[in-house]
Structures are given as C-alpha cells and as structure tokens.
Amino acid sequence: MRTIWRAGDGRSVETIDQTKLPHAFVTLRLASAEDASRAIREMRVRGAPLIGATAAYGLALALLDDASDGALDAAYRLLVAARPTAVNLRWALDETRRAVAEVPPAERAARAFARADRMCDEDVAICRAIGEHGLEILRAAARRAGGRRLNILTHCNAGWLATVDWGTATAPIYRARQEGIELHVWVDETRPRNQGAALTAFELGEERVAHTVIADNTGGHLMQRGLVDLCIVGTDRTTANGDVANKIGTYLKALAAKDCGVPFYVALPSPSIDWALTDGLAQIPIEQRDGREVTHISGLAADGQLREIRLTPANTQAANYGFDVTPARLVTALITERGPCAATTDGLNGLFPARAPGSRGPK
Ligand code: MRU
C-alpha cells in the first residue's frame, strides 16, 4: 500500500497515523489544509517526501472550499510553516501553486489534486530508481564481504513510511533482499521520537529483513569492531555542495564511520536538494521541538494501553534539536534517482546539469 491516498468522497485524503505505530495501525482522514498542517506538525505524517506530498494535498483541499488567490496564499503560508527543515515541504507547495496559477479559480482544486497525485507517482519512481542504484552499491559490498552477510546501519526512518512507497535509504535494502543478497540492518533507535525503534523496525519486520535495534550510542562501537559494512541514511535537505541535514545524531554516525573507514551513503531524492544553499551548517534551519519529547517517552504498557511516562526529574529543562548537518566531506556518496555521485557541487551538477549555475535548460 501507499502511505497517502485519495479518499472515495473526493473531498479528503487518507494517510497512516505514524504516532500509533508499531502498536496500532490507524488511518487518518485529512479534509482541509488545517488537517494537513496539524498532521505534519504533530508528526502523524513525517519524513521529507511524505511531508511534501501531504502539503500538496493540503493545498488542494483548501482550494475545494475557496479557490481565490487570497485562500491559496493563506493555505500556502499555513502549510509552509508546519515544519522548517525538510525542503520538500516548500518544493511541493511551490510546484502545486505553480500548477494552479495557470488555470481559472474554478479549475484550481482539480489541477492541484492532479499535481499532488503526480507528485506521489514521481516519488515512487524516484525511490525505486534510488533502490536500483543503491542495489549496485550493495552488490559490490556483498562481493567485498566474500559471501558473508552484509551489515548495514541506518538512522531514523527513511523507509516507505517516510515516503509514498519504497523509502529512500530502505529502497536499496528492499531491492537487495529481492535479489537474494544476504543482509542485516542495525537500526538506531533514534531518540527522542524513536523513529528507528518504532517505524524502521516495524517496516523491516513487515518486509522480512533481518534487523536489530540498537541504542543510539552503539553505532561507533560496532563500527570499530568491523560489524558495520556501510551506513545508509536519508536526508531532509541537502545543499548544492552536498552538506546533508538529517535526523539528529546522523552527524555522529558519519564521524564514527569516517574514523573507522566505513562507507557512509545518503539516499537523496532530488526534491530534497536545496539548490539555493551552499553551506548546510550556516544556512539550513534546524527545527527545535518541545522538550517534553526528551523528558517523556511513550509506549505500550503491560495493560495493553499506549502510555506516556516521565524519564527525568519533574521540571527538568530539556533541549530538543530535531536535525543536524553532516558536512559533505564525511559523505562517501549521495545516491540519487539519477545515480550515485560525490557529495560535491561538481558531483551534483554532473547529474543535474540543468541546475548548475548559468544553465538555462529544463530542470
Ligand atoms: O523528524 P522526521 O521523522 O520527519 O525526520 C525524518 C528523517 O530525518 C528522515 O531520515 C528523512 O526525512 C529522510 S526520509 C526519506
């Protein structure tokens, strides 16, 4: 199944409430731009590509009730502010707004829905292509491993739940499994929201991929002992020179990988590239969330109910940075839908020549 789809009533879309996973599979109906914005803010939908698709549908839903320029602007502003780091959000809204600008108000909602539908299909095609290119990297790693099971480390959830289907970091893993390459995934739990422990573990279980959840601090130890062949992570925004913003803790894994000589790959769909930025550390806005996500944790209690408990002394102050930036020099290669490339300006421009400065070609 896909992670977002049009409901039968023609006036809403449905998605999976990821805050309930892995303990309950609950779907969520979005009937307005406000619903879409809330779902993104509360991380009921999450992951850069799915955030983008949800925002595009959110704009379309707003236009059903009022397709005036004013309503379009208001919905755009509401949705673009939902989360700051994943650039797919702005990209998807710009694409949808551009599509509706060409038609009279009476046709705008239908045009926006059509663009959002196409965006979902494009996302699936992009992730599939990342899977094919990543598969070649995994094949080569499996050859180097001499037939032994390949150990891959991943952080956060960059799987099908974070996209429309396939995932970015997981697509090569799913393709490799289909091809009979023996592999095992180390899953960083990814505090504080535990996307690894809750979501990646759920996905890999469903797809029958061997995996082990580890506390976030464990990866360096495993890499020092030769227990990780390569790392693959996703990205929320990658700058034109290859700096990668991803879930908090990604940078520490990249540092450990560099020290241990473990290849560190980033699965990068092109809508996650921010071509306007050239310095990730200085220019990418890093989301800061409620400290309660650090001081408290939720899960399935012995009575079968989902409950939240406090971990810290009452009133302890907590900082909650959602993302960090891994400098391009720590990235072995970016795996895009057009193939792998060096995490450099030249590397990205070589694959996307129309985006290179001075180019007038189509994007
Ligand atoms: O805060 P989240 O859960 O939305 O963060 C998601 C990630 O960091 C993913 O790794 C990233 O969006 C890539 S998803 C294909």
Tab-separated table of C-alpha atoms and ligand atoms in Angstrom:
chain	number	residue	atom	x	y	z
A	1	MET	CA	0.000	0.000	0.000
A	2	ARG	CA	0.967	3.646	-0.333
A	3	THR	CA	1.237	5.997	2.655
A	4	ILE	CA	-1.194	8.617	1.314
A	5	TRP	CA	-4.206	8.197	-0.977
A	6	ARG	CA	-7.354	9.983	-2.141
A	7	ALA	CA	-10.471	9.015	-0.154
A	8	GLY	CA	-13.557	7.845	-2.066
A	9	ASP	CA	-15.536	11.015	-1.239
A	10	GLY	CA	-13.312	13.168	-3.483
A	11	ARG	CA	-13.058	15.732	-0.654
A	12	SER	CA	-10.386	14.235	1.572
A	13	VAL	CA	-7.198	12.168	1.620
A	14	GLU	CA	-6.171	9.377	3.944
A	15	THR	CA	-2.845	8.539	5.483
A	16	ILE	CA	-1.377	6.424	8.276
A	17	ASP	CA	-1.169	7.905	11.792
A	18	GLN	CA	2.507	7.168	12.437
A	19	THR	CA	2.301	8.210	16.084
A	20	LYS	CA	0.374	4.984	16.770
A	21	LEU	CA	2.885	2.640	15.104
A	22	PRO	CA	4.107	-0.012	15.688
A	23	HIS	CA	1.426	-0.824	18.267
A	24	ALA	CA	-1.653	0.075	16.221
A	25	PHE	CA	-2.267	0.612	12.518
A	26	VAL	CA	-4.666	3.541	12.387
A	27	THR	CA	-5.527	5.651	9.359
A	28	LEU	CA	-6.231	9.357	9.471
A	29	ARG	CA	-8.550	11.404	7.241
A	30	LEU	CA	-7.411	14.879	6.184
A	31	ALA	CA	-10.190	17.138	4.893
A	32	SER	CA	-8.620	20.609	4.984
A	33	ALA	CA	-5.326	22.482	4.854
A	34	GLU	CA	-5.607	22.787	8.649
A	35	ASP	CA	-5.853	18.990	8.994
A	36	ALA	CA	-2.803	18.535	6.758
A	37	SER	CA	-0.804	21.170	8.631
A	38	ARG	CA	-1.704	19.614	12.012
A	39	ALA	CA	-0.783	16.117	10.815
A	40	ILE	CA	2.647	17.400	9.719
A	41	ARG	CA	3.247	19.450	12.909
A	42	GLU	CA	2.240	16.583	15.189
A	43	MET	CA	4.363	14.141	13.135
A	44	ARG	CA	1.378	11.923	12.365
A	45	VAL	CA	2.910	12.071	8.903
A	46	ARG	CA	6.646	12.603	8.747
A	47	GLY	CA	9.697	12.053	6.572
A	48	ALA	CA	10.657	14.658	3.983
A	49	PRO	CA	8.940	13.188	0.869
A	50	LEU	CA	5.685	12.311	2.661
A	51	ILE	CA	5.589	15.745	4.299
A	52	GLY	CA	5.825	17.237	0.785
A	53	ALA	CA	3.031	15.053	-0.620
A	54	THR	CA	0.777	15.803	2.380
A	55	ALA	CA	1.325	19.546	1.966
A	56	ALA	CA	0.472	19.359	-1.764
A	57	TYR	CA	-2.824	17.628	-0.933
A	58	GLY	CA	-3.385	20.162	1.856
A	59	LEU	CA	-3.242	22.978	-0.696
A	60	ALA	CA	-5.656	21.095	-2.979
A	61	LEU	CA	-8.086	20.563	-0.072
A	62	ALA	CA	-8.047	24.284	0.731
A	63	LEU	CA	-8.936	25.111	-2.886
A	64	LEU	CA	-12.059	22.913	-2.759
A	65	ASP	CA	-13.738	25.436	-0.468
A	66	ASP	CA	-12.216	28.679	-1.723
A	67	ALA	CA	-10.040	28.884	-4.842
A	68	SER	CA	-9.349	32.618	-4.655
A	69	ASP	CA	-5.790	33.983	-4.693
A	70	GLY	CA	-6.227	35.002	-1.046
A	71	ALA	CA	-7.220	31.494	0.061
A	72	LEU	CA	-4.359	29.989	-1.930
A	73	ASP	CA	-1.851	32.308	-0.236
A	74	ALA	CA	-3.287	31.679	3.233
A	75	ALA	CA	-3.136	27.886	2.803
A	76	TYR	CA	0.406	28.113	1.394
A	77	ARG	CA	1.550	30.155	4.404
A	78	LEU	CA	-0.108	27.821	6.892
A	79	LEU	CA	1.405	24.696	5.350
A	80	VAL	CA	4.911	26.011	4.664
A	81	ALA	CA	5.258	26.900	8.362
A	82	ALA	CA	4.310	23.401	9.562
A	83	ARG	CA	7.927	22.168	9.868
A	84	PRO	CA	11.095	24.054	8.938
A	85	THR	CA	13.859	21.627	7.964
A	86	ALA	CA	12.637	19.328	5.175
A	87	VAL	CA	12.869	21.360	1.959
A	88	ASN	CA	10.405	19.013	0.209
A	89	LEU	CA	7.626	20.881	2.004
A	90	ARG	CA	8.374	24.178	0.270
A	91	TRP	CA	9.225	22.438	-3.006
A	92	ALA	CA	5.892	20.566	-3.071
A	93	LEU	CA	3.902	23.705	-2.251
A	94	ASP	CA	5.727	25.727	-4.916
A	95	GLU	CA	5.115	23.005	-7.511
A	96	THR	CA	1.401	22.827	-6.666
A	97	ARG	CA	0.972	26.602	-6.574
A	98	ARG	CA	2.720	26.891	-9.960
A	99	ALA	CA	0.370	24.274	-11.440
A	100	VAL	CA	-2.801	26.074	-10.291
A	101	ALA	CA	-1.586	29.553	-11.248
A	102	GLU	CA	-2.138	28.679	-14.925
A	103	VAL	CA	-5.890	27.976	-14.627
A	104	PRO	CA	-9.017	29.931	-13.568
A	105	PRO	CA	-10.239	29.506	-9.953
A	106	ALA	CA	-12.998	27.044	-10.943
A	107	GLU	CA	-10.352	24.569	-12.163
A	108	ARG	CA	-7.778	25.103	-9.445
A	109	ALA	CA	-8.739	22.368	-6.986
A	110	ALA	CA	-8.797	19.677	-9.685
A	111	ARG	CA	-5.450	20.909	-11.024
A	112	ALA	CA	-3.914	20.853	-7.533
A	113	PHE	CA	-5.165	17.322	-6.839
A	114	ALA	CA	-3.777	16.183	-10.197
A	115	ARG	CA	-0.369	17.701	-9.381
A	116	ALA	CA	-0.367	16.102	-5.927
A	117	ASP	CA	-1.292	12.711	-7.439
A	118	ARG	CA	1.530	13.043	-9.967
A	119	MET	CA	3.944	14.067	-7.205
A	120	CYS	CA	3.140	10.830	-5.385
A	121	ASP	CA	3.767	8.789	-8.548
A	122	GLU	CA	7.029	10.668	-9.120
A	123	ASP	CA	8.108	9.980	-5.545
A	124	VAL	CA	7.537	6.257	-6.021
A	125	ALA	CA	9.563	6.321	-9.269
A	126	ILE	CA	12.381	8.298	-7.616
A	127	CYS	CA	12.596	5.902	-4.672
A	128	ARG	CA	12.556	2.878	-6.997
A	129	ALA	CA	15.417	4.377	-9.005
A	130	ILE	CA	17.390	5.078	-5.799
A	131	GLY	CA	16.775	1.413	-4.984
A	132	GLU	CA	18.250	0.264	-8.308
A	133	HIS	CA	21.374	2.445	-7.982
A	134	GLY	CA	21.809	1.552	-4.331
A	135	LEU	CA	21.455	-2.127	-5.217
A	136	GLU	CA	24.639	-1.905	-7.308
A	137	ILE	CA	26.475	-0.452	-4.303
A	138	LEU	CA	25.186	-3.254	-2.082
A	139	ARG	CA	26.121	-5.889	-4.695
A	140	ALA	CA	29.699	-4.559	-4.723
A	141	ALA	CA	29.790	-4.504	-0.907
A	142	ALA	CA	28.470	-8.085	-0.799
A	143	ARG	CA	31.251	-9.164	-3.196
A	144	ARG	CA	33.828	-7.492	-0.926
A	145	ALA	CA	32.270	-9.280	2.047
A	146	GLY	CA	33.011	-12.547	0.249
A	147	GLY	CA	29.578	-14.094	0.698
A	148	ARG	CA	29.252	-13.225	4.367
A	149	ARG	CA	26.025	-11.456	5.439
A	150	LEU	CA	26.194	-7.701	4.855
A	151	ASN	CA	25.683	-5.432	7.887
A	152	ILE	CA	24.087	-2.061	7.169
A	153	LEU	CA	23.488	0.680	9.734
A	154	THR	CA	20.649	3.172	9.324
A	155	HIS	CA	19.390	6.083	11.398
A	156	CYS	CA	15.844	7.399	11.880
A	157	ASN	CA	13.218	6.147	9.429
A	158	ALA	CA	13.901	6.788	5.766
A	159	GLY	CA	11.679	3.915	4.710
A	160	TRP	CA	8.362	3.618	2.903
A	161	LEU	CA	6.614	5.265	5.833
A	162	ALA	CA	8.655	8.418	5.230
A	163	THR	CA	7.894	8.483	1.505
A	164	VAL	CA	4.952	7.407	-0.654
A	165	ASP	CA	6.434	3.925	-1.147
A	166	TRP	CA	9.797	2.060	-1.063
A	167	GLY	CA	11.604	4.636	1.072
A	168	THR	CA	14.930	6.220	0.208
A	169	ALA	CA	17.541	4.556	2.458
A	170	THR	CA	15.491	1.353	2.561
A	171	ALA	CA	14.877	1.049	-1.201
A	172	PRO	CA	18.357	-0.450	-1.898
A	173	ILE	CA	17.860	-2.776	1.087
A	174	TYR	CA	14.465	-3.984	-0.166
A	175	ARG	CA	15.830	-4.453	-3.699
A	176	ALA	CA	18.879	-6.332	-2.368
A	177	ARG	CA	16.653	-8.636	-0.378
A	178	GLN	CA	14.570	-9.330	-3.512
A	179	GLU	CA	17.812	-10.204	-5.325
A	180	GLY	CA	18.792	-12.676	-2.623
A	181	ILE	CA	21.676	-10.675	-1.145
A	182	GLU	CA	22.016	-11.685	2.489
A	183	LEU	CA	21.872	-8.685	4.749
A	184	HIS	CA	21.145	-7.494	8.253
A	185	VAL	CA	20.296	-3.955	9.362
A	186	TRP	CA	21.420	-2.242	12.571
A	187	VAL	CA	18.546	0.124	13.396
A	188	ASP	CA	19.428	3.185	15.515
A	189	GLU	CA	16.529	3.678	17.930
A	190	THR	CA	16.683	7.446	17.146
A	191	ARG	CA	15.771	9.249	20.335
A	192	PRO	CA	13.763	11.198	21.198
A	193	ARG	CA	10.915	10.225	18.809
A	194	ASN	CA	12.259	6.701	18.264
A	195	GLN	CA	11.576	6.551	14.531
A	196	GLY	CA	14.096	3.717	14.251
A	197	ALA	CA	12.777	1.578	17.116
A	198	ALA	CA	9.126	2.184	16.256
A	199	LEU	CA	8.959	2.696	12.489
A	200	THR	CA	12.039	1.251	10.787
A	201	ALA	CA	11.839	-1.886	12.921
A	202	PHE	CA	8.130	-2.182	12.020
A	203	GLU	CA	8.848	-1.807	8.297
A	204	LEU	CA	11.795	-4.176	8.208
A	205	GLY	CA	9.758	-6.727	10.136
A	206	GLU	CA	6.899	-6.440	7.630
A	207	GLU	CA	9.381	-6.834	4.745
A	208	ARG	CA	11.144	-9.747	6.459
A	209	VAL	CA	14.551	-8.056	6.533
A	210	ALA	CA	16.805	-9.252	9.382
A	211	HIS	CA	17.427	-6.363	11.768
A	212	THR	CA	18.495	-5.451	15.289
A	213	VAL	CA	17.505	-2.263	17.126
A	214	ILE	CA	20.406	-0.587	18.930
A	215	ALA	CA	20.614	2.311	21.364
A	216	ASP	CA	21.744	5.432	19.529
A	217	ASN	CA	25.192	5.401	21.134
A	218	THR	CA	26.074	1.916	19.902
A	219	GLY	CA	26.987	2.512	16.250
A	220	GLY	CA	30.554	3.725	16.883
A	221	HIS	CA	31.359	0.641	18.943
A	222	LEU	CA	30.017	-1.656	16.202
A	223	MET	CA	31.977	0.158	13.506
A	224	GLN	CA	35.229	-0.077	15.484
A	225	ARG	CA	34.783	-3.855	15.620
A	226	GLY	CA	34.113	-4.315	11.915
A	227	LEU	CA	30.437	-5.111	12.469
A	228	VAL	CA	29.143	-2.493	10.031
A	229	ASP	CA	29.906	-2.748	6.293
A	230	LEU	CA	28.227	0.512	5.368
A	231	CYS	CA	25.775	3.144	6.576
A	232	ILE	CA	22.805	4.455	4.567
A	233	VAL	CA	20.665	7.316	5.823
A	234	GLY	CA	18.038	9.633	4.358
A	235	THR	CA	18.024	13.412	4.225
A	236	ASP	CA	15.619	16.249	4.896
A	237	ARG	CA	17.623	18.821	2.978
A	238	THR	CA	20.923	18.589	1.109
A	239	THR	CA	22.662	21.738	-0.071
A	240	ALA	CA	24.019	22.274	-3.591
A	241	ASN	CA	27.529	21.448	-2.301
A	242	GLY	CA	26.455	18.184	-0.631
A	243	ASP	CA	26.002	19.073	3.062
A	244	VAL	CA	23.287	16.823	4.486
A	245	ALA	CA	20.664	17.757	7.082
A	246	ASN	CA	19.077	14.669	8.579
A	247	LYS	CA	17.683	13.447	11.894
A	248	ILE	CA	19.683	14.477	14.951
A	249	GLY	CA	22.537	12.022	15.529
A	250	THR	CA	23.316	11.426	11.867
A	251	TYR	CA	26.472	13.570	12.119
A	252	LEU	CA	27.875	11.463	14.974
A	253	LYS	CA	27.415	8.296	12.906
A	254	ALA	CA	29.158	9.914	9.948
A	255	LEU	CA	32.094	10.916	12.189
A	256	ALA	CA	32.428	7.393	13.543
A	257	ALA	CA	32.151	5.972	10.019
A	258	LYS	CA	34.945	8.260	8.791
A	259	ASP	CA	37.190	7.257	11.690
A	260	CYS	CA	36.552	3.564	11.092
A	261	GLY	CA	36.751	3.639	7.278
A	262	VAL	CA	33.092	2.599	6.917
A	263	PRO	CA	31.397	3.989	3.761
A	264	PHE	CA	28.640	6.470	4.620
A	265	TYR	CA	25.904	6.877	1.960
A	266	VAL	CA	22.995	9.289	1.799
A	267	ALA	CA	19.924	8.321	-0.251
A	268	LEU	CA	18.907	11.594	-1.858
A	269	PRO	CA	15.745	12.193	-3.904
A	270	SER	CA	16.255	15.370	-5.954
A	271	PRO	CA	13.298	17.237	-4.352
A	272	SER	CA	15.356	17.122	-1.117
A	273	ILE	CA	18.138	19.183	-2.724
A	274	ASP	CA	18.078	22.869	-1.844
A	275	TRP	CA	19.892	24.311	-4.854
A	276	ALA	CA	19.839	27.807	-3.336
A	277	LEU	CA	22.073	26.852	-0.381
A	278	THR	CA	25.809	26.190	-0.368
A	279	ASP	CA	26.613	25.913	3.355
A	280	GLY	CA	24.488	23.500	5.349
A	281	LEU	CA	25.759	24.484	8.791
A	282	ALA	CA	25.183	28.188	8.275
A	283	GLN	CA	22.047	28.101	6.167
A	284	ILE	CA	19.779	25.126	6.974
A	285	PRO	CA	17.156	25.948	9.646
A	286	ILE	CA	17.195	23.290	12.363
A	287	GLU	CA	13.846	22.500	13.953
A	288	GLN	CA	13.677	22.683	17.742
A	289	ARG	CA	10.779	20.800	19.254
A	290	ASP	CA	9.115	20.580	22.664
A	291	GLY	CA	11.488	19.399	25.418
A	292	ARG	CA	8.721	17.055	26.566
A	293	GLU	CA	9.720	14.710	23.722
A	294	VAL	CA	13.056	14.270	25.576
A	295	THR	CA	11.816	14.205	29.162
A	296	HIS	CA	8.971	11.771	28.429
A	297	ILE	CA	8.605	8.581	26.437
A	298	SER	CA	5.539	6.679	25.294
A	299	GLY	CA	4.958	3.039	24.540
A	300	LEU	CA	2.789	0.033	25.150
A	301	ALA	CA	2.151	-0.571	28.856
A	302	ALA	CA	1.654	-4.014	30.378
A	303	ASP	CA	-2.127	-3.450	30.329
A	304	GLY	CA	-2.026	-3.108	26.537
A	305	GLN	CA	-2.632	0.666	26.572
A	306	LEU	CA	-0.396	3.274	24.936
A	307	ARG	CA	1.007	5.379	27.770
A	308	GLU	CA	3.464	8.220	28.266
A	309	ILE	CA	5.848	8.254	31.229
A	310	ARG	CA	8.381	10.794	32.521
A	311	LEU	CA	12.099	9.844	32.448
A	312	THR	CA	13.632	12.863	34.182
A	313	PRO	CA	13.079	14.677	37.475
A	314	ALA	CA	9.971	16.872	37.317
A	315	ASN	CA	10.549	20.243	35.634
A	316	THR	CA	13.960	19.307	34.214
A	317	GLN	CA	14.840	21.546	31.296
A	318	ALA	CA	15.482	19.680	28.044
A	319	ALA	CA	16.771	20.774	24.625
A	320	ASN	CA	15.282	19.049	21.602
A	321	TYR	CA	17.089	19.719	18.321
A	322	GLY	CA	15.379	17.734	15.576
A	323	PHE	CA	18.166	17.583	12.995
A	324	ASP	CA	21.883	18.049	12.467
A	325	VAL	CA	24.089	18.738	9.477
A	326	THR	CA	26.656	16.232	8.228
A	327	PRO	CA	29.314	18.085	6.263
A	328	ALA	CA	29.790	16.848	2.693
A	329	ARG	CA	33.391	15.743	3.445
A	330	LEU	CA	32.041	12.933	5.655
A	331	VAL	CA	29.725	11.541	2.958
A	332	THR	CA	31.117	8.775	0.720
A	333	ALA	CA	28.460	9.302	-1.964
A	334	LEU	CA	24.953	10.618	-2.497
A	335	ILE	CA	22.619	8.055	-4.090
A	336	THR	CA	20.138	9.979	-6.244
A	337	GLU	CA	17.488	8.767	-8.688
A	338	ARG	CA	19.971	9.533	-11.481
A	339	GLY	CA	22.741	7.504	-9.886
A	340	PRO	CA	25.402	7.939	-7.213
A	341	CYS	CA	27.638	10.999	-7.134
A	342	ALA	CA	30.258	12.640	-4.967
A	343	ALA	CA	28.878	14.923	-2.262
A	344	THR	CA	30.255	17.991	-4.020
A	345	THR	CA	28.951	20.819	-6.191
A	346	ASP	CA	30.534	19.173	-9.246
A	347	GLY	CA	29.111	15.779	-8.335
A	348	LEU	CA	25.531	17.099	-8.094
A	349	ASN	CA	25.870	19.389	-11.111
A	350	GLY	CA	27.157	16.435	-13.156
A	351	LEU	CA	23.907	14.539	-12.528
A	352	PHE	CA	21.600	17.561	-12.664
A	353	PRO	CA	23.307	19.801	-15.253
A	354	ALA	CA	20.214	21.969	-15.730
A	355	ARG	CA	20.551	23.078	-12.091
A	356	ALA	CA	24.184	24.140	-12.452
A	357	PRO	CA	24.689	27.923	-12.138
A	358	GLY	CA	24.204	29.663	-15.500
A	359	SER	CA	22.244	26.790	-17.092
A	360	ARG	CA	19.020	27.710	-18.905
A	361	GLY	CA	17.885	24.173	-19.619
A	362	PRO	CA	14.791	22.485	-18.151
A	363	LYS	CA	15.126	21.323	-14.537
B	1	MRU	O1	11.510	14.258	12.021
B	1	MRU	P1	11.248	13.243	10.942
B	1	MRU	O2	10.820	11.909	11.460
B	1	MRU	O3	10.303	13.795	9.873
B	1	MRU	O4	12.664	13.067	10.263
B	1	MRU	C1	12.798	12.196	9.169
B	1	MRU	C2	14.182	11.978	8.755
B	1	MRU	O5	15.128	12.529	9.276
B	1	MRU	C3	14.363	11.097	7.570
B	1	MRU	O6	15.538	10.369	7.664
B	1	MRU	C4	14.393	11.999	6.333
B	1	MRU	O7	13.217	12.781	6.268
B	1	MRU	C5	14.517	11.243	5.103
B	1	MRU	S1	13.029	10.384	4.765
B	1	MRU	C6	13.130	9.585	3.303
